[in-house]
Amino acid sequence: YASMRLKIGKGPAGLMILESQSKDSNTWLSSDEVSITEKNGFIIRTSGLLNNVINLRFIGQKDVPNLLNYRNEKDLKSYLTLHNPEVFELELELNIVNKGVEKVIIVDKEYSLVHFIIGKENKYIRWKANDHFWIDPIDGYVWKSIQNIAPNIPQVLIEVTKKPAI
């Protein structure tokens, strides 16, 4: 089974198993009924958290972008809808930076992955955060990420321990 290691803030890491696949999104489930749906590595929906992501969309994009198509980009935007508190399409200004290839170890296996940093900011609520993605340069698969999904949720660390079959 496909699996990932998930860690929220300073809490303990837990194992999530791939529950389902739909087109290019994956839904992962933990033993304590937390579920995360990700597309191209971006968390687009959650369930079972203090504040759940209802939707994440990118302006000018029909879909969640594949980061390998970017070098360094400014003036991009995404829109985040949250559950608690209810927030509808919070606009986030994005700045994507390609940091180049790095060696990353996940469960004793070493990967050469492209590291992207996405700075995101909403000046109105004074929220600014950096997300990190480590992507396979050959197939574009996101093996590791650190994401800030909401202002009142600690960082989410994801490490894919077994990649889903295509």
CSV table of N, CA, C and O in Angstrom, one decimal, residues 35-95:
chain,number,residue,atom,x,y,z
A,35,SER,N,-8.0,12.9,7.4
A,35,SER,CA,-7.8,12.6,5.9
A,35,SER,C,-7.2,13.9,5.3
A,35,SER,O,-7.6,15.0,5.7
A,36,ILE,N,-6.4,13.7,4.3
A,36,ILE,CA,-5.8,14.7,3.6
A,36,ILE,C,-5.9,14.4,2.1
A,36,ILE,O,-5.5,13.3,1.7
A,37,THR,N,-6.3,15.3,1.3
A,37,THR,CA,-6.4,15.2,-0.2
A,37,THR,C,-5.3,16.1,-0.7
A,37,THR,O,-5.3,17.3,-0.4
A,38,GLU,N,-4.4,15.6,-1.5
A,38,GLU,CA,-3.4,16.4,-2.1
A,38,GLU,C,-3.4,16.2,-3.7
A,38,GLU,O,-3.8,15.1,-4.2
A,39,LYS,N,-3.0,17.3,-4.3
A,39,LYS,CA,-2.9,17.3,-5.8
A,39,LYS,C,-1.6,17.9,-6.1
A,39,LYS,O,-1.3,19.0,-5.7
A,40,ASN,N,-0.8,17.2,-6.9
A,40,ASN,CA,0.6,17.7,-7.2
A,40,ASN,C,1.4,18.1,-6.0
A,40,ASN,O,2.2,19.0,-6.0
A,41,GLY,N,1.1,17.4,-4.8
A,41,GLY,CA,1.8,17.7,-3.6
A,41,GLY,C,1.1,18.7,-2.7
A,41,GLY,O,1.4,18.8,-1.5
A,42,PHE,N,0.2,19.6,-3.3
A,42,PHE,CA,-0.4,20.6,-2.5
A,42,PHE,C,-1.6,20.0,-1.8
A,42,PHE,O,-2.4,19.3,-2.3
A,43,ILE,N,-1.7,20.3,-0.5
A,43,ILE,CA,-2.9,19.9,0.3
A,43,ILE,C,-4.1,20.8,-0.2
A,43,ILE,O,-4.0,22.0,0.0
A,44,ILE,N,-5.1,20.1,-0.7
A,44,ILE,CA,-6.2,20.9,-1.3
A,44,ILE,C,-7.5,20.7,-0.4
A,44,ILE,O,-8.5,21.4,-0.6
A,45,ARG,N,-7.5,19.7,0.5
A,45,ARG,CA,-8.7,19.4,1.3
A,45,ARG,C,-8.2,18.6,2.5
A,45,ARG,O,-7.3,17.7,2.4
A,46,THR,N,-8.8,18.9,3.7
A,46,THR,CA,-8.5,18.1,4.9
A,46,THR,C,-9.8,17.8,5.6
A,46,THR,O,-10.8,18.5,5.4
A,47,SER,N,-9.7,16.8,6.5
A,47,SER,CA,-10.9,16.4,7.3
A,47,SER,C,-10.3,15.9,8.6
A,47,SER,O,-9.3,15.2,8.6
A,48,GLY,N,-10.9,16.3,9.8
A,48,GLY,CA,-10.5,15.8,11.1
A,48,GLY,C,-9.5,16.6,11.8
A,48,GLY,O,-9.0,16.3,12.9
A,49,LEU,N,-9.2,17.8,11.2
A,49,LEU,CA,-8.3,18.7,11.9
A,49,LEU,C,-9.1,19.8,12.6
A,49,LEU,O,-10.3,20.0,12.4
A,50,LEU,N,-8.4,20.6,13.4
A,50,LEU,CA,-9.0,21.7,14.1
A,50,LEU,C,-9.6,22.7,13.2
A,50,LEU,O,-10.7,23.3,13.4
A,51,ASN,N,-8.9,23.0,12.1
A,51,ASN,CA,-9.3,23.9,11.0
A,51,ASN,C,-9.1,23.2,9.7
A,51,ASN,O,-7.9,22.9,9.4
A,52,ASN,N,-10.1,22.8,9.0
A,52,ASN,CA,-10.0,22.1,7.8
A,52,ASN,C,-10.0,22.9,6.5
A,52,ASN,O,-10.7,23.9,6.4
A,53,VAL,N,-9.1,22.5,5.6
A,53,VAL,CA,-9.1,23.1,4.3
A,53,VAL,C,-10.3,22.6,3.5
A,53,VAL,O,-10.4,21.4,3.4
A,54,ILE,N,-11.1,23.4,3.0
A,54,ILE,CA,-12.3,23.1,2.2
A,54,ILE,C,-11.9,23.0,0.7
A,54,ILE,O,-12.2,22.1,0.0
A,55,ASN,N,-11.0,24.0,0.3
A,55,ASN,CA,-10.6,24.1,-1.1
A,55,ASN,C,-9.4,25.0,-1.2
A,55,ASN,O,-9.2,25.9,-0.5
A,56,LEU,N,-8.5,24.6,-2.2
A,56,LEU,CA,-7.4,25.5,-2.6
A,56,LEU,C,-7.4,25.6,-4.1
A,56,LEU,O,-7.4,24.5,-4.7
A,57,ARG,N,-7.4,26.8,-4.6
A,57,ARG,CA,-7.4,26.9,-6.0
A,57,ARG,C,-6.4,28.0,-6.4
A,57,ARG,O,-6.1,28.9,-5.6
A,58,PHE,N,-5.9,27.9,-7.6
A,58,PHE,CA,-4.9,28.8,-8.1
A,58,PHE,C,-5.4,29.7,-9.2
A,58,PHE,O,-6.0,29.2,-10.1
A,59,ILE,N,-5.2,31.0,-9.1
A,59,ILE,CA,-5.8,31.9,-10.2
A,59,ILE,C,-5.0,31.7,-11.4
A,59,ILE,O,-3.8,31.5,-11.4
A,60,GLY,N,-5.7,31.7,-12.5
A,60,GLY,CA,-5.0,31.6,-13.8
A,60,GLY,C,-4.7,30.1,-14.1
A,60,GLY,O,-4.1,29.9,-15.2
A,61,GLN,N,-5.0,29.2,-13.2
A,61,GLN,CA,-4.7,27.8,-13.4
A,61,GLN,C,-6.0,27.0,-13.5
A,61,GLN,O,-6.8,27.2,-12.6
A,62,LYS,N,-6.1,26.2,-14.4
A,62,LYS,CA,-7.3,25.3,-14.4
A,62,LYS,C,-7.2,24.3,-13.3
A,62,LYS,O,-8.2,23.8,-12.8
A,63,ASP,N,-6.0,24.0,-12.9
A,63,ASP,CA,-5.7,23.0,-11.9
A,63,ASP,C,-4.6,23.4,-11.0
A,63,ASP,O,-4.0,24.5,-11.2
A,64,VAL,N,-4.3,22.6,-10.0
A,64,VAL,CA,-3.1,22.9,-9.2
A,64,VAL,C,-1.8,22.7,-10.0
A,64,VAL,O,-1.7,21.7,-10.7
A,65,PRO,N,-1.0,23.7,-10.0
A,65,PRO,CA,0.2,23.7,-10.9
A,65,PRO,C,1.2,22.6,-10.5
A,65,PRO,O,1.4,22.3,-9.4
A,66,ASN,N,1.9,22.2,-11.5
A,66,ASN,CA,3.1,21.3,-11.3
A,66,ASN,C,4.3,22.2,-11.2
A,66,ASN,O,4.6,23.0,-12.1
A,67,LEU,N,4.9,22.2,-10.0
A,67,LEU,CA,6.0,23.2,-9.7
A,67,LEU,C,7.2,23.1,-10.7
A,67,LEU,O,7.9,24.1,-10.9
A,68,LEU,N,7.4,21.9,-11.3
A,68,LEU,CA,8.5,21.8,-12.2
A,68,LEU,C,8.4,22.7,-13.4
A,68,LEU,O,9.4,22.9,-14.1
A,69,ASN,N,7.2,23.2,-13.7
A,69,ASN,CA,7.0,24.1,-14.8
A,69,ASN,C,7.5,25.6,-14.5
A,69,ASN,O,7.4,26.4,-15.3
A,70,TYR,N,7.9,25.8,-13.2
A,70,TYR,CA,8.3,27.1,-12.8
A,70,TYR,C,9.8,27.2,-12.4
A,70,TYR,O,10.4,26.2,-12.0
A,71,ARG,N,10.4,28.4,-12.7
A,71,ARG,CA,11.7,28.6,-12.2
A,71,ARG,C,11.6,29.5,-10.9
A,71,ARG,O,11.5,29.1,-9.8
A,72,ASN,N,11.5,30.8,-11.2
A,72,ASN,CA,11.3,31.8,-10.1
A,72,ASN,C,10.1,32.6,-10.6
A,72,ASN,O,10.2,33.2,-11.6
A,73,GLU,N,9.0,32.7,-9.8
A,73,GLU,CA,7.8,33.4,-10.3
A,73,GLU,C,7.3,34.3,-9.2
A,73,GLU,O,7.3,33.9,-8.0
A,74,LYS,N,6.8,35.4,-9.6
A,74,LYS,CA,6.2,36.4,-8.6
A,74,LYS,C,4.8,36.7,-9.2
A,74,LYS,O,4.5,36.4,-10.3
A,75,ASP,N,4.0,37.3,-8.4
A,75,ASP,CA,2.7,37.8,-8.8
A,75,ASP,C,1.7,36.7,-9.2
A,75,ASP,O,0.9,36.9,-10.0
A,76,LEU,N,1.9,35.6,-8.5
A,76,LEU,CA,0.9,34.5,-8.7
A,76,LEU,C,0.0,34.5,-7.4
A,76,LEU,O,0.4,35.1,-6.4
A,77,LYS,N,-1.2,34.0,-7.6
A,77,LYS,CA,-2.2,34.0,-6.5
A,77,LYS,C,-2.9,32.7,-6.3
A,77,LYS,O,-3.0,31.9,-7.3
A,78,SER,N,-3.2,32.4,-5.1
A,78,SER,CA,-4.1,31.2,-4.8
A,78,SER,C,-5.2,31.7,-3.9
A,78,SER,O,-5.1,32.8,-3.3
A,79,TYR,N,-6.2,30.9,-3.8
A,79,TYR,CA,-7.4,31.2,-3.0
A,79,TYR,C,-7.7,30.0,-2.1
A,79,TYR,O,-7.8,28.9,-2.5
A,80,LEU,N,-7.7,30.3,-0.7
A,80,LEU,CA,-7.9,29.2,0.3
A,80,LEU,C,-9.2,29.4,1.0
A,80,LEU,O,-9.6,30.5,1.5
A,81,THR,N,-10.0,28.3,1.0
A,81,THR,CA,-11.3,28.3,1.8
A,81,THR,C,-11.1,27.3,3.0
A,81,THR,O,-10.7,26.2,2.8
A,82,LEU,N,-11.5,27.9,4.2
A,82,LEU,CA,-11.3,27.1,5.4
A,82,LEU,C,-12.6,26.9,6.1
A,82,LEU,O,-13.6,27.6,5.9
A,83,HIS,N,-12.6,26.0,7.1
A,83,HIS,CA,-13.8,25.6,7.8
A,83,HIS,C,-13.9,26.4,9.2
A,83,HIS,O,-15.0,26.8,9.5
A,84,ASN,N,-12.8,26.5,10.0
A,84,ASN,CA,-13.0,27.0,11.3
A,84,ASN,C,-11.8,27.9,11.6
A,84,ASN,O,-10.7,27.4,12.0
A,85,PRO,N,-11.9,29.2,11.6
A,85,PRO,CA,-13.1,29.9,11.3
A,85,PRO,C,-13.5,29.8,9.8
A,85,PRO,O,-12.6,29.6,9.0
A,86,GLU,N,-14.7,30.1,9.5
A,86,GLU,CA,-15.1,30.0,8.1
A,86,GLU,C,-14.5,31.1,7.3
A,86,GLU,O,-14.6,32.3,7.7
A,87,VAL,N,-13.7,30.8,6.3
A,87,VAL,CA,-13.0,31.7,5.4
A,87,VAL,C,-13.3,31.3,4.0
A,87,VAL,O,-13.1,30.1,3.7
A,88,PHE,N,-13.8,32.2,3.2
A,88,PHE,CA,-14.1,31.9,1.8
A,88,PHE,C,-13.1,32.6,0.9
A,88,PHE,O,-13.0,33.8,0.8
A,89,GLU,N,-12.3,31.8,0.2
A,89,GLU,CA,-11.3,32.3,-0.8
A,89,GLU,C,-10.4,33.4,-0.3
A,89,GLU,O,-10.4,34.5,-0.8
A,90,LEU,N,-9.7,33.1,0.8
A,90,LEU,CA,-8.7,34.0,1.2
A,90,LEU,C,-7.6,34.1,0.2
A,90,LEU,O,-7.0,33.1,-0.2
A,91,GLU,N,-7.4,35.3,-0.3
A,91,GLU,CA,-6.4,35.5,-1.4
A,91,GLU,C,-5.0,35.5,-0.8
A,91,GLU,O,-4.7,36.2,0.2
A,92,LEU,N,-4.1,34.7,-1.4
A,92,LEU,CA,-2.7,34.6,-1.0
A,92,LEU,C,-1.8,35.0,-2.2
A,92,LEU,O,-2.0,34.4,-3.3
A,93,GLU,N,-0.9,35.9,-2.0
A,93,GLU,CA,0.1,36.3,-3.0
A,93,GLU,C,1.2,35.3,-2.9
A,93,GLU,O,1.7,35.0,-1.8
A,94,LEU,N,1.6,34.7,-4.0
A,94,LEU,CA,2.6,33.7,-4.0
A,94,LEU,C,3.9,34.2,-4.7
A,94,LEU,O,3.9,34.9,-5.6
A,95,ASN,N,5.0,33.6,-4.2
A,95,ASN,CA,6.3,33.9,-4.8
A,95,ASN,C,7.1,32.5,-4.8
A,95,ASN,O,7.3,31.9,-3.7
